[in-house]
Coordinates of C-alpha atoms and ligand atoms in Angstrom, one line a residue:
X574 CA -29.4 22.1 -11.8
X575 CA -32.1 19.4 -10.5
X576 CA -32.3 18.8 -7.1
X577 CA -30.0 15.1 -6.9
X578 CA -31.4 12.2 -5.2
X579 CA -29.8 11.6 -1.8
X580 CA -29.3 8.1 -2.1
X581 CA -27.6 5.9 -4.8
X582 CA -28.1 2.3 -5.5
X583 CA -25.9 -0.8 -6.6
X584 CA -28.5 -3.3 -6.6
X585 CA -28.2 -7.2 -7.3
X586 CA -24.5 -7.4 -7.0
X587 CA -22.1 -9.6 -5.7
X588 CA -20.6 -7.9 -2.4
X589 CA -16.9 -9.0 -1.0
X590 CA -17.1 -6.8 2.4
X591 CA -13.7 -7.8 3.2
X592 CA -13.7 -11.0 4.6
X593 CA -15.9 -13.0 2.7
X594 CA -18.3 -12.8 -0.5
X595 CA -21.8 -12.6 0.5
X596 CA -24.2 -15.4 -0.8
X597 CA -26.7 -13.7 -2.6
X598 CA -27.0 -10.4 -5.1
X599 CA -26.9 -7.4 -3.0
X600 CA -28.5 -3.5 -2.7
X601 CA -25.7 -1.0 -1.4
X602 CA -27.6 2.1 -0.8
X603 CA -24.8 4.9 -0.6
X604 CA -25.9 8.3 1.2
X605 CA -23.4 11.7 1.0
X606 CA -19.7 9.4 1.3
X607 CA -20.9 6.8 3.2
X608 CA -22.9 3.1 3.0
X609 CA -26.4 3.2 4.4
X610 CA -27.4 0.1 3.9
X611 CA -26.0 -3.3 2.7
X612 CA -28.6 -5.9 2.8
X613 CA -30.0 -8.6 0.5
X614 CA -31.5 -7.3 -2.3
X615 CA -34.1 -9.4 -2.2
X616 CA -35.3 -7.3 0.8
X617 CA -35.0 -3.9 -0.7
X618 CA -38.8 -2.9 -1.3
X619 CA -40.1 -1.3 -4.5
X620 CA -40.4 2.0 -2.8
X621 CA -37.0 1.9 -1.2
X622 CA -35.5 1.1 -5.1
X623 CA -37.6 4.2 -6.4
X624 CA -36.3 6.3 -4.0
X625 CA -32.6 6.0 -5.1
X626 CA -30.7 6.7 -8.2
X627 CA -29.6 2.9 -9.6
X628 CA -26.1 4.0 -10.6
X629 CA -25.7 -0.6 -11.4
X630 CA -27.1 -3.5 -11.6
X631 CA -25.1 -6.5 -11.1
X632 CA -21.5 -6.9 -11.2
X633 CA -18.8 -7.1 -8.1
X634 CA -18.2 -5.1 -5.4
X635 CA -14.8 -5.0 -3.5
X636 CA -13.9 -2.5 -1.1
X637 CA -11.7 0.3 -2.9
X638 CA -8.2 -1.5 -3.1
X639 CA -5.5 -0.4 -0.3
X640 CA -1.9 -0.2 -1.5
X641 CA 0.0 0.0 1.8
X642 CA 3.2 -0.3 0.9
X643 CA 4.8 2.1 -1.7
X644 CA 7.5 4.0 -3.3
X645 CA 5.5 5.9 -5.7
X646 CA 7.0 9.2 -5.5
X647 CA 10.5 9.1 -7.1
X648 CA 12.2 10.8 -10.3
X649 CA 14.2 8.8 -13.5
X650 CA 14.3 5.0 -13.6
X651 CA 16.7 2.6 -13.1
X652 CA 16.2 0.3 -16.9
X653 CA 20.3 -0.2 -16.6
X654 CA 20.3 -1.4 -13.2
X655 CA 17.5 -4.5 -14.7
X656 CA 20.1 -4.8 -17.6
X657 CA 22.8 -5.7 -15.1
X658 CA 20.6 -7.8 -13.0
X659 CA 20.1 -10.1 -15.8
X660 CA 23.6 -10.2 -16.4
X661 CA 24.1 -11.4 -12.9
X662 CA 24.6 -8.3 -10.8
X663 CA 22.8 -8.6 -7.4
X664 CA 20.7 -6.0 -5.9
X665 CA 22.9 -5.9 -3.2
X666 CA 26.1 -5.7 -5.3
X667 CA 24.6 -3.0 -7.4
X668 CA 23.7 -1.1 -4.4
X669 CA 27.1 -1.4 -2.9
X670 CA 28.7 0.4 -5.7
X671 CA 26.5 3.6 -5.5
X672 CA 24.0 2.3 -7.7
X673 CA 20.3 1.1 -6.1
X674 CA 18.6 3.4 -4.0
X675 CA 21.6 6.1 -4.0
X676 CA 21.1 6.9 -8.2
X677 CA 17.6 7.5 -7.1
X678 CA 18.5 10.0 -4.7
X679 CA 20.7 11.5 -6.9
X680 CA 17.4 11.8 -9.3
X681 CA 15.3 13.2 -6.7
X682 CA 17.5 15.6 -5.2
X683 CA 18.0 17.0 -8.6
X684 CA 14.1 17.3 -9.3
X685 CA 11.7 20.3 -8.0
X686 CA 8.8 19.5 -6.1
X687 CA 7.0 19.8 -9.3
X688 CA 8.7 17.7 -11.3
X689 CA 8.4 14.9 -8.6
X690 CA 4.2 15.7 -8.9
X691 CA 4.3 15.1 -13.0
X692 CA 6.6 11.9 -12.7
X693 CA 4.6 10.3 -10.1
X694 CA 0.9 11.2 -11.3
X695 CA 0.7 8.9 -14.1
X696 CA 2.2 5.8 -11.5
X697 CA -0.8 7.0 -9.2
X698 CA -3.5 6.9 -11.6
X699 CA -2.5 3.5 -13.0
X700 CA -2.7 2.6 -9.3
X701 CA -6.3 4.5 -9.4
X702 CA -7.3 2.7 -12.8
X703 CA -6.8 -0.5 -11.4
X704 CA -9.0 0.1 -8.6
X705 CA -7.2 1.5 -5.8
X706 CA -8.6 4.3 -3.1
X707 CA -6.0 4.6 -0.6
X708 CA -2.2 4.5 -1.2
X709 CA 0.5 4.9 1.7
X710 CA 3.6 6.8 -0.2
X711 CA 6.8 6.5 1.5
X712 CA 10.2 9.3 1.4
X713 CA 13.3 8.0 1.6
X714 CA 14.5 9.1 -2.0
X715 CA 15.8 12.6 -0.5
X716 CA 17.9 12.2 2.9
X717 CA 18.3 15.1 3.4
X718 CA 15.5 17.4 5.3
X719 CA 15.2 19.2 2.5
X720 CA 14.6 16.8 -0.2
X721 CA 12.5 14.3 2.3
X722 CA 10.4 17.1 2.9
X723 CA 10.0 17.8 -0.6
X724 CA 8.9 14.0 -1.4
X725 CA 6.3 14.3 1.5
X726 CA 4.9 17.4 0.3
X727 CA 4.6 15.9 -3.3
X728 CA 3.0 12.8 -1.6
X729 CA 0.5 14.9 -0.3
X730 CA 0.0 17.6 -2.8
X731 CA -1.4 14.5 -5.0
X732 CA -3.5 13.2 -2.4
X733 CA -5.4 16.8 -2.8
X734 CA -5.4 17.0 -6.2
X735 CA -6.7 13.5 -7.1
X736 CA -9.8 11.2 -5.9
X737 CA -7.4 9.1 -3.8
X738 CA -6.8 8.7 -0.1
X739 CA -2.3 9.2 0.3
X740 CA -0.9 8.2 3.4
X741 CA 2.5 8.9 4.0
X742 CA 5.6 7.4 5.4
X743 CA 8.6 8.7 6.2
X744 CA 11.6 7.0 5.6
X745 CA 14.8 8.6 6.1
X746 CA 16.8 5.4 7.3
X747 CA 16.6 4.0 3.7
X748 CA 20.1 4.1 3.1
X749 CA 23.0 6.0 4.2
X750 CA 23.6 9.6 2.2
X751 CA 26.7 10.1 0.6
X752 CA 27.6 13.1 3.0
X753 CA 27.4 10.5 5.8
X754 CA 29.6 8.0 4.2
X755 CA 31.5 5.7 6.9
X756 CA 29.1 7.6 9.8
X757 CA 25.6 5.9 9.7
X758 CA 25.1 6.4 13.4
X759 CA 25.9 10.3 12.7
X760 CA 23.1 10.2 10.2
X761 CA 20.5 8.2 12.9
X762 CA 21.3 11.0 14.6
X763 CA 20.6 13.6 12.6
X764 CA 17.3 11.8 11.8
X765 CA 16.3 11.5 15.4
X766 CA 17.3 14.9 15.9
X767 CA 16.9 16.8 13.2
X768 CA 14.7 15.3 10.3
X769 CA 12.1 13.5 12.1
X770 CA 10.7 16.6 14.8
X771 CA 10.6 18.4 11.5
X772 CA 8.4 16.1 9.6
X773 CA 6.2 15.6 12.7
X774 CA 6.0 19.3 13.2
X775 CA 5.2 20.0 9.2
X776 CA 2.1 17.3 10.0
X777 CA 3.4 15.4 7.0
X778 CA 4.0 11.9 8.0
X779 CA 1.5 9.2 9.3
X780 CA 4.3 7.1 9.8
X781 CA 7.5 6.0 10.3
X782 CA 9.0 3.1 8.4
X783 CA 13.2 1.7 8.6
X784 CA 15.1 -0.4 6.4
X785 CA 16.7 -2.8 8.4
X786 CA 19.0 -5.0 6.7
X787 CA 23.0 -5.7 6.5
X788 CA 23.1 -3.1 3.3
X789 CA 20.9 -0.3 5.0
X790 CA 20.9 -0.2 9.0
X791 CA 21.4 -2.6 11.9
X792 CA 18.5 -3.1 14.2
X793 CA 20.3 -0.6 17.0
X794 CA 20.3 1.7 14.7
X795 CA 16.4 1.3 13.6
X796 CA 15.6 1.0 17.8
X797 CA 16.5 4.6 18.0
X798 CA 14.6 5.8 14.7
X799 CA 11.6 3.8 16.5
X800 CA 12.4 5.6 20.0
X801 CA 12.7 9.2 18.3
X802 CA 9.5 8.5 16.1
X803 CA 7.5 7.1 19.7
X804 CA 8.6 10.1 21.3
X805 CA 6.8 12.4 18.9
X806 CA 3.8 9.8 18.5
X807 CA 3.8 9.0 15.2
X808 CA 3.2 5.0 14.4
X809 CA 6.4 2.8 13.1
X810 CA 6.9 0.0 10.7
X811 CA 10.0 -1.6 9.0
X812 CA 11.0 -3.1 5.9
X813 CA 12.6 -6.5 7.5
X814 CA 14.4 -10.2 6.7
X815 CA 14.1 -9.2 3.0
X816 CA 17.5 -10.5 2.4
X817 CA 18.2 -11.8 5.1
X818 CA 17.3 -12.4 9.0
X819 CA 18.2 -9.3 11.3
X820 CA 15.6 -10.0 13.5
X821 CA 14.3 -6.7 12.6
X822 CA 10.3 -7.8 13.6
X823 CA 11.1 -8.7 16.8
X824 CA 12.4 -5.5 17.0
X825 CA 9.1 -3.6 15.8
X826 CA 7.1 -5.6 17.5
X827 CA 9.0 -4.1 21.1
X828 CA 7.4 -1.0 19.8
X829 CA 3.7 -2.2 18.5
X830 CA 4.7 -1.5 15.0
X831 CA 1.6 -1.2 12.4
X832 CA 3.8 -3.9 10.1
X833 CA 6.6 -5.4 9.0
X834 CA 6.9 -5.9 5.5
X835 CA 8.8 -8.3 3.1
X836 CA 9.2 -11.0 5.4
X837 CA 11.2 -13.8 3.6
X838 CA 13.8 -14.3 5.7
X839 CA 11.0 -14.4 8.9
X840 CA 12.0 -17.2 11.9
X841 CA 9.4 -18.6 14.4
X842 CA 10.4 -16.3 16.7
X843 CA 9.6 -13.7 14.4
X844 CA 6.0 -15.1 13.6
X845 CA 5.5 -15.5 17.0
X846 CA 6.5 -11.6 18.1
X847 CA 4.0 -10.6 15.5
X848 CA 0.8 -12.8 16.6
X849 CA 1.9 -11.1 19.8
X850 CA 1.7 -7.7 19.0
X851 CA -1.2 -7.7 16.8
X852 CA 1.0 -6.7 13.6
X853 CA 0.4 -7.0 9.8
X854 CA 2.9 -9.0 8.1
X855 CA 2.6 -7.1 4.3
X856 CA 3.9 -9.6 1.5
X857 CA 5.6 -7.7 -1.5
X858 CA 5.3 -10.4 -4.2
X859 CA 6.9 -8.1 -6.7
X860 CA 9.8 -7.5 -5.1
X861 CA 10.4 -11.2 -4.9
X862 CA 10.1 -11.8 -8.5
X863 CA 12.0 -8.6 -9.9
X864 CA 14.9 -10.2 -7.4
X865 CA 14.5 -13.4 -8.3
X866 CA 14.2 -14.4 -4.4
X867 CA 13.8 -18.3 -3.9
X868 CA 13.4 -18.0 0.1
X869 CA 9.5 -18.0 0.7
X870 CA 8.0 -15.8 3.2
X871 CA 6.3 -18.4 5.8
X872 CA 3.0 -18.1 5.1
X873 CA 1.9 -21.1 6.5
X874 CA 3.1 -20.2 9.8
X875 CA 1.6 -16.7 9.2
X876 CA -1.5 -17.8 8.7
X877 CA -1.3 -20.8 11.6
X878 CA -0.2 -17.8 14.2
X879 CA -3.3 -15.7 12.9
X880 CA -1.3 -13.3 11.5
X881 CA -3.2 -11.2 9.2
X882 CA -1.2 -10.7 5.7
X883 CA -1.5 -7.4 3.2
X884 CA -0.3 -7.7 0.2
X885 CA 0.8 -4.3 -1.4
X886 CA 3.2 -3.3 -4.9
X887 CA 6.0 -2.1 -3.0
X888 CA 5.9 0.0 -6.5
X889 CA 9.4 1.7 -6.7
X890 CA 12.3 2.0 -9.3
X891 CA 14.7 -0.5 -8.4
X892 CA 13.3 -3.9 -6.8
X893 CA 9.8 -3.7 -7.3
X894 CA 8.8 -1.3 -10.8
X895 CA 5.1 -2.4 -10.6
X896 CA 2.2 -0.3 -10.4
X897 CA -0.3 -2.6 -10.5
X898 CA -2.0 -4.0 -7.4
X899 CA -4.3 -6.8 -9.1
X900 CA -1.2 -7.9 -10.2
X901 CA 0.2 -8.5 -7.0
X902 CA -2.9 -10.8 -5.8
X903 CA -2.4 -13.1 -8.8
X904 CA 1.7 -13.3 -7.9
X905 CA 0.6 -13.4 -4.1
X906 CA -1.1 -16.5 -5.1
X907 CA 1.2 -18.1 -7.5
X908 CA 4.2 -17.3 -5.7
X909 CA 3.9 -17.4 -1.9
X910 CA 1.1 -19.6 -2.1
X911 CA -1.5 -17.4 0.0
X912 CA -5.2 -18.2 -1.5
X913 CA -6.9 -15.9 -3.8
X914 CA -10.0 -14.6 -0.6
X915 CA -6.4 -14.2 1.7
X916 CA -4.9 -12.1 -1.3
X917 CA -7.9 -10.1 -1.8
X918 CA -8.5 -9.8 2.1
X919 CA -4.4 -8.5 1.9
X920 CA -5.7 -5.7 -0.3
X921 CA -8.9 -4.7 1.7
X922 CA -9.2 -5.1 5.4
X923 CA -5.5 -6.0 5.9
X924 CA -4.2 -3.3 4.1
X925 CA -6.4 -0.8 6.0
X926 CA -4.8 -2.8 9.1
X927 CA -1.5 -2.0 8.2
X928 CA -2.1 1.6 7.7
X929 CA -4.0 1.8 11.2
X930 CA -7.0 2.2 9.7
X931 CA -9.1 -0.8 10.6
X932 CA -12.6 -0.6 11.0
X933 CA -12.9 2.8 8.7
X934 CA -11.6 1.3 5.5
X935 CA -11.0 -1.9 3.9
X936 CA -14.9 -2.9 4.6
X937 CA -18.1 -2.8 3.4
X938 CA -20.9 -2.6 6.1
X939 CA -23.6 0.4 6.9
X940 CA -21.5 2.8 8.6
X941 CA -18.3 2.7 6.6
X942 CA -17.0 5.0 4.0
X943 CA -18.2 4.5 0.8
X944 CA -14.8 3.4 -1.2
X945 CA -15.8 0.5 -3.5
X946 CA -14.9 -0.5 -6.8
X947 CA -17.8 -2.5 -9.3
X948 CA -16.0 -5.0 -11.6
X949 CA -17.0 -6.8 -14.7
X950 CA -16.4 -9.9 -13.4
X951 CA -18.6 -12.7 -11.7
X952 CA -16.5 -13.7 -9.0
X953 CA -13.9 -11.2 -6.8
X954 CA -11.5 -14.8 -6.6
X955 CA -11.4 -13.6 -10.7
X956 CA -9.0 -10.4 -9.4
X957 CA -5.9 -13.3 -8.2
X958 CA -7.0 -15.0 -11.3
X959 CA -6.3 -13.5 -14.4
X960 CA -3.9 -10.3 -15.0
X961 CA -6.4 -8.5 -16.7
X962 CA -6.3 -4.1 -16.7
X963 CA -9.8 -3.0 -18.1
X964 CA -12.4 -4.8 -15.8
X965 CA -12.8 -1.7 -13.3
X966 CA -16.5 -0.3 -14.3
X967 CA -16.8 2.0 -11.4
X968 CA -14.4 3.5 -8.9
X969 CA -16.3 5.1 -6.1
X970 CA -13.9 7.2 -3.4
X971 CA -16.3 8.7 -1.3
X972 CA -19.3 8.0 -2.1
X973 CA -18.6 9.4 -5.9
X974 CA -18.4 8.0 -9.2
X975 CA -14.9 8.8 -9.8
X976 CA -14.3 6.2 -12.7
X977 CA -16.6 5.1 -14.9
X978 CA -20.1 6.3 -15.6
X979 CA -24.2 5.8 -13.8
X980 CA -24.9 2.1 -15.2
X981 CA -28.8 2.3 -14.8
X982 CA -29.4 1.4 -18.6
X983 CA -30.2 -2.1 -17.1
X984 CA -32.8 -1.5 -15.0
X985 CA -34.7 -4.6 -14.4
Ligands
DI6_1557 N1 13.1 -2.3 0.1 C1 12.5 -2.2 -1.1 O1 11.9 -3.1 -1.6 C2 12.7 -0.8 -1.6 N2 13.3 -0.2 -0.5 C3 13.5 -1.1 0.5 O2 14.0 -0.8 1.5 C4 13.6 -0.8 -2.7 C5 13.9 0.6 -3.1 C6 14.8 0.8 -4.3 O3 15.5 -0.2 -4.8 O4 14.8 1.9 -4.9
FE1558 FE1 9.7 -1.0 0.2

């Protein structure tokens, strides 16, 4: 084996760093997993290009894409449930006679820890072939300490065994067990008590998310998830006013919460709370649509209070089955009205935001980790455009070529 150059080039391409497109063709010069240099590349000398591999020459650069909000890791589908949705059913009327969330559980409690990895691989590497680097995974399929535990482990067994960055989230007041039937507060307790010092000792959450709403838990009942999870210093967020206004991100942002996420139902004291606190308001398109939702998060009052937005698949079997985060720029767009740079931003710097991560990923500057993705497009607003799977040339987590091939052929 040949001694490798230290240094790799992209040189002459058009460079989103996460908040805006440079004007002119840029050099990245990568070194181990990190950026060395991002400058003009009308700067870069002929001695600096020869003394780098040219792994491109032109294209797009986006920072690897962040999907923040996800439900990757579950077993079966839920094809009947879409059936009786478009017979009329609500999701809410589906889930109140054991169907929703609870057939899932039944699914997962009935799969090994294996069989969880196999189902959810191919979901992550669509995610991975459309150009995303980091993933946050949430539990909340097992309720039990068991099965949660079970669904972490997956989480993170993929996160070793694949070029991808898994963050996980755990989410144990998803919905009330059937062993708890008629006793949710038993079950926040045994959460608080039980489930959560277990999952904080195991090291195998980054995070604690709720689902506060009237057909999953009433914000008392989240305040005391958010207390237990405080105590034991682990980060919360919440899935809140999906269906309808709980004040739930008030609630969160009592206790600095990395996000809250959905959002449709959100008041002006709700915007408001999270301008205060500093929060990430994470829009989940796809959710909307598969629900046919007509209430509009308020995104201009987001984006007037300086909120910054994420935009993430909320991939999971029942009210969002869409693994495909390019897909959720274009439907960010056309459905919520957020602009394409604000839904591309949601997928980048924002997304890192919401995962507590600002500053390390979602960018592209000297210093940061080298997680980029090289389209073949001309312009990054052409990822809201068009729905379009094949345009990822390179995939880079890390400073390595994880998709795609050296492109040095063109070598001007
Ligand atoms: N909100 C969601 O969008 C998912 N969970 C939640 O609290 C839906 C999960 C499912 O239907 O399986
Ligand atoms: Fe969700």
């Amino acid at each position: 084996m040949g001694a490798s150059p230290t240094r790799q080039l992209w040189d002459r391409v058009t460079v989103f760093d996460g908040s805006r497109t440079w004007p002119q063709p840029m050099a990245v010069i990568v070194s181990d997993e990190r950026i060395e240099r991002l400058i003009p590349a009308s700067e870069l000398s002929a001695d600096q290009r020869a003394g780098c591999e040219l792994m491109a020459s032109g294209g797009v650069i986006t920072p690897g894409l962040i999907d923040c909000h996800t439900h990757l890791v579950f077993a079966g589908h839920r094809a009947a449930e879409f059936e009786q949705r478009l017979e009329g059913a609500s999701y809410a009327d589906i889930a109140a006679a054991g169907g929703g969330i609870l057939s899932t559980v039944r699914a997962v409690r009935a799969a090994s820890e294996d069989e969880l990895l196999d189902q959810t691989r191919p979901r992550l590497q669509a995610l991975m072939a459309d150009g995303v680097t980091t993933v946050e995974i949430k539990s909340g399929y097992g309720l039990s300490l068991e099965d949660e535990l079970k669904m972490l482990r997956a989480a993170c067994r993929l996160g070793r065994e694949l070029p991808v960055r898994v963050l996980t989230t755990f989410l144990g007041a998803h919905a009330l067990p059937p062993e708890f039937s008629g006793r949710p507060d038993a079950y926040i307790d045994e959460i608080c008590e039980r489930m959560l010092p277990a999952v904080a000792e195991a090291g195998l959450a980054d995070a604690v998310d709720v689902f506060c709403e009237h057909i999953a838990f009433s914000p008392a009942q989240c305040e005391r998830v958010f207390q237990a999870a405080t105590r034991l210093g682990l980060p919360v967020k919440i899935h809140a006013e999906q269906l309808s206004n709980q004040h739930g991100t008030a609630l969160a942002a009592r206790f600095s919460a990395l996000s809250a996420d959905h959002l449709e139902w959100l008041d002006e004291a709700g915007v408001a709370a999270m301008a205060e606190s500093g929060m990430v308001a994470t829009l989940l398109p796809g959710a909307f649509l598969t629900l046919k939702e007509t209430r509009l998060p308020p995104i201009p009052a987001l984006r007037e209070a300086g909120v910054p937005m994420a935009v993430a698949t909320d991939g999971n079997p029942g009210s969002s089955p869409m693994f495909q985060l390019t897909l959720m720029l274009n439907l960010a767009c056309t459905l919520f009205g957020v602009t394409p740079t604000e839904a591309v931003q949601g997928v980048t710097r924002h997304a890192a935001r919401a995962l507590g991560l600002q500053g390390q990923l979602g960018e592209l500057a000297a210093g940061k980790m080298a997680d980029f993705c090289l389209w073949r497009i001309d312009d990054p607003v052409e990822l809201a455009y068009a729905v379009q799977p094949g345009r990822l040339q390179q995939r880079v987590f890390a400073g390595e070529i994880t998709h795609g091939a050296p492109d040095s052929g063109v070598t001007p």
